[in-house]
Coordinates of N, CA, C and O in Angstrom, one line a residue:
M1 N 23.2 17.5 19.6 CA 22.8 17.8 18.3 C 23.3 19.2 17.9 O 23.3 20.1 18.6
T2 N 23.9 19.2 16.7 CA 24.4 20.5 16.2 C 23.4 21.3 15.5 O 22.5 20.8 14.9
E3 N 23.5 22.6 15.8 CA 22.5 23.5 15.2 C 23.0 23.8 13.7 O 24.1 24.1 13.5
S4 N 22.0 23.8 12.8 CA 22.4 24.1 11.4 C 22.1 25.5 11.1 O 21.2 26.1 11.7
T5 N 22.8 26.0 10.2 CA 22.6 27.4 9.7 C 21.9 27.3 8.4 O 21.8 26.3 7.8
D6 N 21.4 28.5 8.0 CA 20.7 28.6 6.7 C 21.6 28.1 5.6 O 21.1 27.5 4.6
E7 N 22.9 28.3 5.7 CA 23.8 27.9 4.7 C 23.9 26.3 4.6 O 24.2 25.8 3.5
D8 N 23.6 25.6 5.7 CA 23.6 24.2 5.7 C 22.4 23.5 5.1 O 22.4 22.4 4.8
V9 N 21.3 24.3 5.1 CA 20.0 23.7 4.7 C 19.7 24.0 3.2 O 19.8 25.1 2.8
R10 N 19.4 22.9 2.5 CA 19.0 23.1 1.1 C 17.5 23.3 1.1 O 16.7 22.4 0.9
W11 N 17.1 24.5 1.3 CA 15.6 24.9 1.4 C 15.0 24.6 0.0 O 15.6 24.7 -1.0
L12 N 13.7 24.3 0.1 CA 12.9 24.0 -1.1 C 12.6 25.4 -1.7 O 12.3 26.3 -1.0
N13 N 12.7 25.5 -3.0 CA 12.2 26.7 -3.7 C 10.7 26.7 -3.8 O 10.0 25.7 -3.3
E14 N 10.1 27.7 -4.3 CA 8.6 27.8 -4.3 C 8.0 26.7 -5.0 O 7.0 26.1 -4.6
R15 N 8.5 26.3 -6.2 CA 7.9 25.2 -7.0 C 8.1 23.9 -6.2 O 7.2 23.1 -6.2
E16 N 9.2 23.6 -5.6 CA 9.5 22.4 -4.9 C 8.6 22.3 -3.6 O 8.0 21.3 -3.3
T17 N 8.4 23.5 -3.0 CA 7.5 23.5 -1.8 C 6.1 23.1 -2.2 O 5.4 22.3 -1.6
Q18 N 5.6 23.7 -3.3 CA 4.2 23.3 -3.8 C 4.1 21.9 -4.2 O 3.2 21.2 -3.8
T19 N 5.2 21.4 -4.9 CA 5.2 20.0 -5.2 C 5.2 19.1 -4.0 O 4.4 18.1 -3.9
W20 N 6.0 19.4 -3.0 CA 6.0 18.6 -1.8 C 4.7 18.7 -1.1 O 4.2 17.7 -0.6
L21 N 4.0 19.8 -1.0 CA 2.7 19.9 -0.3 C 1.7 19.1 -1.1 O 0.8 18.5 -0.5
D22 N 1.8 19.1 -2.4 CA 0.9 18.2 -3.2 C 1.1 16.7 -3.0 O 0.2 15.9 -2.8
V23 N 2.4 16.3 -2.9 CA 2.8 14.9 -2.6 C 2.3 14.6 -1.2 O 1.7 13.5 -1.0
W24 N 2.5 15.5 -0.2 CA 2.0 15.2 1.1 C 0.5 15.0 1.2 O 0.0 14.1 1.8
S25 N -0.2 15.9 0.5 CA -1.7 15.8 0.4 C -2.1 14.4 -0.2 O -3.0 13.8 0.2
L26 N -1.4 14.1 -1.3 CA -1.7 12.8 -1.9 C -1.5 11.6 -1.0 O -2.3 10.7 -0.9
M27 N -0.4 11.6 -0.2 CA -0.1 10.6 0.7 C -1.1 10.5 1.8 O -1.4 9.4 2.3
V28 N -1.7 11.6 2.2 CA -2.7 11.6 3.3 C -4.1 11.3 2.8 O -4.8 10.5 3.4
W29 N -4.5 12.0 1.7 CA -5.9 11.9 1.3 C -6.2 10.7 0.4 O -7.3 10.1 0.5
L30 N -5.3 10.2 -0.5 CA -5.6 9.1 -1.3 C -5.8 7.8 -0.5 O -6.9 7.2 -0.8
P31 N -5.0 7.5 0.4 CA -5.3 6.3 1.2 C -6.7 6.4 2.0 O -7.4 5.4 2.0
S32 N -7.0 7.6 2.5 CA -8.3 7.7 3.2 C -9.5 7.5 2.2 O -10.5 6.9 2.5
R33 N -9.3 8.0 1.0 CA -10.4 7.8 0.0 C -10.5 6.3 -0.4 O -11.6 5.8 -0.6
L34 N -9.4 5.7 -0.6 CA -9.4 4.3 -1.0 C -10.0 3.4 0.2 O -10.8 2.5 -0.1
D35 N -9.6 3.8 1.4 CA -10.2 3.1 2.6 C -11.7 3.2 2.6 O -12.4 2.3 2.9
A36 N -12.1 4.5 2.4 CA -13.6 4.7 2.5 C -14.4 3.9 1.5 O -15.4 3.3 1.8
Q37 N -13.8 3.9 0.3 CA -14.5 3.1 -0.8 C -14.6 1.6 -0.4 O -15.6 1.0 -0.6
L38 N -13.4 1.1 0.0 CA -13.4 -0.3 0.3 C -14.3 -0.7 1.5 O -15.1 -1.7 1.5
R39 N -14.3 0.1 2.5 CA -15.2 -0.1 3.7 C -16.7 -0.1 3.2 O -17.5 -0.9 3.6
A40 N -17.0 1.0 2.4 CA -18.4 1.1 2.0 C -18.9 0.0 1.1 O -20.0 -0.5 1.2
E41 N -18.1 -0.4 0.2 CA -18.5 -1.3 -0.9 C -18.3 -2.8 -0.5 O -19.1 -3.6 -0.9
V42 N -17.2 -3.1 0.2 CA -17.0 -4.5 0.5 C -16.6 -4.9 1.9 O -16.3 -6.0 2.2
G43 N -16.7 -3.9 2.8 CA -16.4 -4.1 4.2 C -15.0 -4.4 4.6 O -14.8 -5.1 5.6
L44 N -14.1 -4.0 3.8 CA -12.6 -4.2 4.1 C -12.0 -2.9 4.3 O -12.3 -1.9 3.7
S45 N -11.0 -2.9 5.2 CA -10.1 -1.7 5.4 C -9.1 -1.8 4.3 O -8.9 -2.8 3.6
H46 N -8.4 -0.6 4.1 CA -7.4 -0.6 3.1 C -6.3 -1.6 3.4 O -5.7 -2.2 2.6
A47 N -5.9 -1.7 4.7 CA -4.9 -2.6 5.2 C -5.3 -4.1 4.9 O -4.5 -4.9 4.5
E48 N -6.6 -4.4 5.1 CA -7.1 -5.7 4.9 C -7.0 -6.0 3.4 O -6.6 -7.1 3.0
Y49 N -7.4 -5.1 2.6 CA -7.4 -5.3 1.1 C -6.0 -5.5 0.7 O -5.7 -6.4 -0.1
N50 N -5.1 -4.7 1.2 CA -3.7 -4.8 0.8 C -3.1 -6.2 1.1 O -2.4 -6.8 0.3
A51 N -3.4 -6.7 2.3 CA -3.0 -8.0 2.7 C -3.5 -9.1 1.8 O -2.8 -9.9 1.3
L52 N -4.8 -9.0 1.5 CA -5.4 -10.0 0.6 C -4.8 -9.9 -0.8 O -4.6 -10.9 -1.4
S53 N -4.7 -8.7 -1.2 CA -4.1 -8.4 -2.6 C -2.7 -9.0 -2.7 O -2.4 -9.6 -3.7
Q54 N -1.8 -8.7 -1.7 CA -0.5 -9.2 -1.7 C -0.5 -10.7 -1.7 O 0.3 -11.3 -2.5
M55 N -1.3 -11.3 -0.9 CA -1.4 -12.8 -0.9 C -1.9 -13.3 -2.2 O -1.4 -14.3 -2.7
S56 N -2.8 -12.6 -2.9 CA -3.4 -13.1 -4.1 C -2.3 -13.1 -5.2 O -2.4 -13.9 -6.2
M57 N -1.3 -12.3 -5.1 CA -0.2 -12.2 -6.1 C 1.0 -13.1 -5.8 O 1.9 -13.2 -6.6
A58 N 1.0 -13.6 -4.6 CA 2.1 -14.5 -4.1 C 2.0 -15.8 -4.8 O 0.9 -16.3 -5.1
P59 N 3.2 -16.5 -5.0 CA 3.1 -17.9 -5.5 C 2.2 -18.8 -4.6 O 2.3 -18.7 -3.3
D60 N 1.3 -19.5 -5.2 CA 0.4 -20.4 -4.4 C -0.5 -19.6 -3.5 O -1.0 -20.2 -2.5
R61 N -0.6 -18.3 -3.7 CA -1.4 -17.4 -2.8 C -1.0 -17.6 -1.4 O -1.9 -17.5 -0.5
T62 N 0.3 -17.7 -1.1 CA 0.8 -17.9 0.2 C 2.1 -17.1 0.4 O 2.9 -17.0 -0.5
I63 N 2.2 -16.5 1.6 CA 3.3 -15.6 1.8 C 3.7 -15.7 3.3 O 2.8 -15.9 4.2
R64 N 5.0 -15.6 3.6 CA 5.4 -15.5 5.0 C 4.9 -14.2 5.5 O 5.0 -13.1 4.9
L65 N 4.3 -14.2 6.7 CA 3.7 -13.0 7.3 C 4.7 -12.0 7.6 O 4.4 -10.8 7.5
S66 N 6.0 -12.4 7.9 CA 7.0 -11.4 8.1 C 7.3 -10.6 6.8 O 7.5 -9.4 6.8
E67 N 7.3 -11.3 5.7 CA 7.5 -10.7 4.4 C 6.3 -9.8 4.1 O 6.5 -8.6 3.6
L68 N 5.1 -10.2 4.4 CA 3.9 -9.4 4.1 C 3.9 -8.1 5.0 O 3.6 -7.1 4.5
A69 N 4.3 -8.3 6.2 CA 4.5 -7.1 7.1 C 5.5 -6.1 6.5 O 5.2 -4.9 6.4
A70 N 6.6 -6.6 6.0 CA 7.6 -5.7 5.4 C 7.1 -5.0 4.2 O 7.2 -3.8 4.1
V71 N 6.5 -5.7 3.2 CA 6.0 -5.1 2.0 C 4.8 -4.2 2.2 O 4.6 -3.3 1.5
S72 N 4.1 -4.4 3.3 CA 2.9 -3.6 3.6 C 3.3 -2.5 4.6 O 2.4 -1.7 4.9
N73 N 4.5 -2.4 5.0 CA 5.0 -1.4 6.0 C 4.1 -1.4 7.2 O 3.6 -0.4 7.7
M74 N 3.8 -2.6 7.7 CA 3.0 -2.8 9.0 C 3.9 -3.5 10.0 O 4.8 -4.3 9.6
T75 N 3.7 -3.2 11.2 CA 4.4 -3.9 12.3 C 3.8 -5.3 12.3 O 2.7 -5.5 11.9
L76 N 4.6 -6.2 12.9 CA 4.0 -7.6 13.0 C 2.8 -7.6 13.8 O 1.9 -8.4 13.5
S77 N 2.7 -6.8 14.9 CA 1.5 -6.8 15.7 C 0.3 -6.3 15.0 O -0.8 -6.8 15.1
H78 N 0.5 -5.2 14.2 CA -0.6 -4.7 13.4 C -1.1 -5.7 12.4 O -2.3 -6.0 12.2
L79 N -0.1 -6.3 11.7 CA -0.4 -7.3 10.7 C -1.1 -8.5 11.4 O -2.1 -9.0 10.8
S80 N -0.7 -8.9 12.5 CA -1.4 -10.0 13.3 C -2.8 -9.7 13.5 O -3.7 -10.5 13.3
R81 N -3.1 -8.4 13.9 CA -4.5 -8.0 14.1 C -5.3 -8.1 12.8 O -6.5 -8.6 12.8
V82 N -4.7 -7.6 11.7 CA -5.4 -7.7 10.4 C -5.6 -9.1 10.0 O -6.7 -9.5 9.6
I83 N -4.6 -10.0 10.1 CA -4.7 -11.4 9.7 C -5.8 -12.1 10.6 O -6.5 -12.9 10.1
T84 N -5.8 -11.7 11.9 CA -6.8 -12.3 12.7 C -8.2 -12.0 12.2 O -9.1 -12.9 12.2
R85 N -8.5 -10.8 11.8 CA -9.8 -10.4 11.3 C -10.1 -11.2 10.0 O -11.2 -11.7 9.8
L86 N -9.1 -11.3 9.1 CA -9.3 -12.0 7.9 C -9.5 -13.5 8.1 O -10.2 -14.1 7.4
E87 N -8.8 -14.0 9.1 CA -8.9 -15.4 9.4 C -10.3 -15.7 10.0 O -10.9 -16.7 9.6
K88 N -10.8 -14.9 10.9 CA -12.2 -15.0 11.4 C -13.2 -15.0 10.3 O -14.3 -15.7 10.4
A89 N -13.0 -14.2 9.3 CA -13.9 -14.1 8.2 C -13.8 -15.3 7.2 O -14.6 -15.5 6.3
G90 N -12.8 -16.1 7.4 CA -12.6 -17.3 6.6 C -11.8 -17.1 5.3 O -11.8 -17.9 4.4
W91 N -11.1 -15.9 5.2 CA -10.5 -15.5 4.0 C -9.0 -15.9 4.0 O -8.3 -15.9 2.9
V92 N -8.4 -16.2 5.1 CA -7.0 -16.5 5.3 C -6.8 -17.6 6.3 O -7.6 -17.7 7.2
T93 N -5.8 -18.4 6.1 CA -5.3 -19.3 7.1 C -3.9 -19.1 7.4 O -3.1 -18.5 6.6
R94 N -3.5 -19.4 8.7 CA -2.1 -19.4 9.1 C -1.6 -20.8 9.3 O -2.4 -21.6 9.8
S95 N -0.3 -21.0 9.0 CA 0.3 -22.3 9.2 C 1.8 -22.1 9.4 O 2.3 -21.1 8.9
P96 N 2.5 -23.0 10.1 CA 3.9 -22.9 10.2 C 4.5 -23.1 8.8 O 4.0 -23.9 8.0
D97 N 5.6 -22.4 8.5 CA 6.3 -22.6 7.3 C 7.1 -23.9 7.3 O 7.9 -24.1 8.2
P98 N 6.7 -24.9 6.4 CA 7.4 -26.2 6.4 C 8.9 -26.1 6.2 O 9.6 -27.0 6.6
A99 N 9.3 -25.0 5.4 CA 10.7 -24.9 5.2 C 11.5 -24.4 6.4 O 12.7 -24.6 6.5
D100 N 10.8 -23.7 7.2 CA 11.5 -23.1 8.4 C 10.4 -22.8 9.4 O 9.7 -21.7 9.3
G101 N 10.2 -23.6 10.4 CA 9.1 -23.5 11.4 C 9.1 -22.2 12.2 O 8.2 -21.9 12.9
R102 N 10.2 -21.4 12.1 CA 10.2 -20.1 12.9 C 9.3 -19.1 12.2 O 9.0 -18.1 12.8
Y103 N 8.9 -19.4 11.0 CA 8.1 -18.4 10.2 C 6.6 -19.0 10.1 O 6.4 -20.2 10.2
T104 N 5.7 -18.0 10.0 CA 4.3 -18.4 9.8 C 3.9 -17.9 8.4 O 4.2 -16.8 8.0
L105 N 3.2 -18.8 7.8 CA 2.7 -18.5 6.4 C 1.2 -18.0 6.5 O 0.4 -18.5 7.3
G106 N 0.9 -17.1 5.7 CA -0.5 -16.7 5.5 C -0.9 -17.2 4.1 O -0.2 -16.9 3.1
S107 N -2.1 -17.9 4.0 CA -2.6 -18.4 2.8 C -4.0 -17.9 2.5 O -4.8 -17.9 3.4
L108 N -4.2 -17.5 1.3 CA -5.5 -17.1 0.9 C -6.4 -18.3 0.7 O -6.0 -19.3 0.0
T109 N -7.6 -18.3 1.3 CA -8.5 -19.4 1.1 C -9.3 -19.2 -0.2 O -9.2 -18.1 -0.8
A110 N -10.1 -20.2 -0.6 CA -11.0 -20.0 -1.8 C -11.9 -18.8 -1.5 O -12.2 -18.0 -2.4
A111 N -12.4 -18.7 -0.3 CA -13.3 -17.6 0.0 C -12.6 -16.3 0.0 O -13.1 -15.2 -0.4
G112 N -11.3 -16.3 0.4 CA -10.5 -15.1 0.4 C -10.2 -14.6 -1.1 O -10.2 -13.4 -1.4
W113 N -10.0 -15.6 -1.9 CA -9.8 -15.3 -3.4 C -11.1 -14.7 -3.9 O -11.0 -13.7 -4.6
E114 N -12.2 -15.3 -3.6 CA -13.5 -14.7 -4.0 C -13.7 -13.3 -3.5 O -14.2 -12.4 -4.2
K115 N -13.3 -13.0 -2.3 CA -13.4 -11.7 -1.7 C -12.5 -10.7 -2.4 O -13.0 -9.6 -2.7
I116 N -11.3 -11.0 -2.7 CA -10.4 -10.1 -3.4 C -10.9 -9.9 -4.9 O -10.8 -8.8 -5.4
V117 N -11.4 -10.9 -5.5 CA -11.9 -10.8 -6.8 C -13.2 -9.9 -6.8 O -13.3 -9.0 -7.7
D118 N -14.0 -10.0 -5.8 CA -15.1 -9.1 -5.6 C -14.8 -7.7 -5.3 O -15.4 -6.7 -5.8
A119 N -13.7 -7.5 -4.5 CA -13.3 -6.1 -4.1 C -12.5 -5.4 -5.2 O -12.6 -4.2 -5.2
A120 N -11.8 -6.1 -6.0 CA -10.8 -5.5 -6.9 C -11.5 -4.5 -7.9 O -10.9 -3.4 -8.1
P121 N -12.6 -4.8 -8.5 CA -13.1 -3.9 -9.5 C -13.4 -2.5 -8.9 O -13.1 -1.5 -9.6
G122 N -14.1 -2.4 -7.8 CA -14.4 -1.1 -7.2 C -13.1 -0.4 -6.8 O -13.0 0.8 -6.9
H123 N -12.2 -1.1 -6.3 CA -10.9 -0.5 -5.8 C -10.2 0.1 -7.1 O -9.7 1.2 -7.0
V124 N -10.1 -0.7 -8.1 CA -9.4 -0.2 -9.3 C -10.2 1.0 -9.9 O -9.5 1.9 -10.3
E125 N -11.5 1.0 -9.9 CA -12.2 2.1 -10.4 C -12.0 3.3 -9.5 O -11.8 4.5 -10.1
T126 N -11.8 3.2 -8.2 CA -11.5 4.3 -7.4 C -10.1 4.8 -7.7 O -9.9 6.1 -7.7
V127 N -9.1 3.9 -7.8 CA -7.8 4.3 -8.2 C -7.8 5.1 -9.5 O -7.2 6.1 -9.7
R128 N -8.5 4.5 -10.5 CA -8.6 5.2 -11.8 C -9.2 6.6 -11.7 O -8.7 7.5 -12.2
R129 N -10.3 6.7 -10.9 CA -11.0 8.0 -10.8 C -10.1 9.0 -10.1 O -10.0 10.2 -10.6
Y130 N -9.4 8.7 -9.1 CA -8.6 9.7 -8.3 C -7.2 9.9 -8.9 O -6.6 10.9 -8.7
V131 N -6.7 8.9 -9.7 CA -5.3 9.0 -10.2 C -5.3 9.1 -11.7 O -5.1 10.2 -12.3
F132 N -5.6 8.1 -12.4 CA -5.4 8.0 -13.9 C -6.4 8.9 -14.7 O -6.0 9.4 -15.7
D133 N -7.6 9.0 -14.2 CA -8.6 9.8 -15.0 C -8.3 11.3 -14.9 O -8.8 12.1 -15.7
T134 N -7.4 11.7 -14.0 CA -7.1 13.1 -13.8 C -5.9 13.5 -14.6 O -5.5 14.7 -14.7
L135 N -5.2 12.5 -15.2 CA -4.0 12.7 -15.9 C -4.1 12.4 -17.4 O -4.8 11.5 -17.8
T136 N -3.2 13.0 -18.2 CA -3.1 12.6 -19.6 C -2.2 11.3 -19.6 O -1.5 11.1 -18.6
P137 N -2.2 10.6 -20.7 CA -1.3 9.4 -20.7 C 0.2 9.8 -20.5 O 0.9 9.1 -19.8
Q138 N 0.6 11.0 -21.0 CA 2.0 11.4 -20.8 C 2.2 11.7 -19.3 O 3.3 11.4 -18.7
Q139 N 1.2 12.4 -18.6 CA 1.4 12.7 -17.2 C 1.4 11.4 -16.4 O 2.2 11.3 -15.4
A140 N 0.6 10.4 -16.8 CA 0.6 9.1 -16.0 C 1.9 8.4 -16.2 O 2.4 7.9 -15.2
E141 N 2.5 8.5 -17.4 CA 3.8 7.9 -17.6 C 4.8 8.6 -16.8 O 5.7 8.0 -16.1
A142 N 4.8 9.9 -16.8 CA 5.8 10.7 -16.0 C 5.6 10.4 -14.5 O 6.6 10.3 -13.7
L143 N 4.3 10.3 -14.0 CA 4.1 10.0 -12.6 C 4.7 8.6 -12.3 O 5.4 8.5 -11.2
G144 N 4.5 7.7 -13.1 CA 5.1 6.3 -12.9 C 6.6 6.4 -12.8 O 7.2 5.7 -11.9
E145 N 7.2 7.1 -13.7 CA 8.7 7.2 -13.7 C 9.1 7.9 -12.5 O 10.1 7.5 -11.8
A146 N 8.5 9.0 -12.1 CA 8.9 9.8 -10.9 C 8.6 8.9 -9.6 O 9.5 8.9 -8.7
A147 N 7.5 8.2 -9.5 CA 7.2 7.4 -8.4 C 8.2 6.3 -8.2 O 8.7 6.0 -7.1
A148 N 8.6 5.7 -9.3 CA 9.6 4.6 -9.3 C 10.9 5.1 -8.8 O 11.6 4.4 -8.0
K149 N 11.3 6.3 -9.1 CA 12.6 6.8 -8.6 C 12.5 7.1 -7.1 O 13.5 6.9 -6.4
I150 N 11.4 7.6 -6.7 CA 11.2 7.9 -5.3 C 11.2 6.6 -4.5 O 11.8 6.5 -3.4
V151 N 10.5 5.6 -5.0 CA 10.4 4.3 -4.3 C 11.8 3.7 -4.2 O 12.2 3.2 -3.2
A152 N 12.6 3.8 -5.3 CA 13.9 3.3 -5.3 C 14.8 4.0 -4.2 O 15.6 3.3 -3.5
A153 N 14.6 5.3 -4.1 CA 15.4 6.0 -3.1 C 15.0 5.6 -1.7 O 15.8 5.6 -0.7
L154 N 13.7 5.2 -1.5 CA 13.2 4.8 -0.2 C 13.7 3.4 0.2 O 13.7 3.0 1.3
S155 N 14.0 2.6 -0.8 CA 14.5 1.3 -0.7 C 13.6 0.4 0.2 O 14.0 -0.3 1.1
P156 N 12.3 0.4 -0.1 CA 11.4 -0.5 0.6 C 11.6 -2.0 0.2 O 12.2 -2.2 -0.9
P157 N 11.2 -2.9 1.0 CA 11.2 -4.3 0.6 C 10.4 -4.5 -0.7 O 9.5 -3.8 -0.9
G158 N 10.8 -5.4 -1.5 CA 10.1 -5.6 -2.8 C 8.7 -5.9 -2.6 O 8.3 -6.8 -1.8
M159 N 7.8 -5.2 -3.4 CA 6.4 -5.5 -3.4 C 6.1 -6.5 -4.5 O 6.8 -6.5 -5.5
M160 N 5.0 -7.2 -4.3 CA 4.5 -8.0 -5.4 C 4.1 -7.1 -6.5 O 3.6 -6.0 -6.3
R161 N 4.3 -7.6 -7.7 CA 3.9 -6.8 -8.9 C 3.0 -7.7 -9.7 O 3.2 -8.9 -9.9
A162 N 2.0 -7.0 -10.3 CA 1.1 -7.8 -11.2 C 1.7 -8.2 -12.5 O 2.7 -7.6 -12.9

């Protein structure tokens, strides 16, 4: 590994440093607040809610679990544990993909649909309280534009969109 000199490093200026610290805090604290609300109100972890939510937006409420792992940024083993909990609760079923048996599909059951419909209002209210209610409409629009550019630079697998 080569040692870099100060001339090689594009250090953050004071404003960039503060912005980065705010983004870092947002990445750390917002998920924990969302998780706490979901656990308290509907008994779901944020990861479980995300899996149910992604399935609810997929065609026929069914998605390949490998695709769900990718869009959720979960390892297959972590997703497997999440899906097992959701399956035991009766909210999800697993089945071989008829198009390619090497893949497993996760499907939202009717009870799973009811669970996500029940969980969504409180989750949305928490997102609204911590994000959108703190911003003007112009700031919310700027945040959306900035976040989209950052997401594009990260090149994550495509997420389901409402």
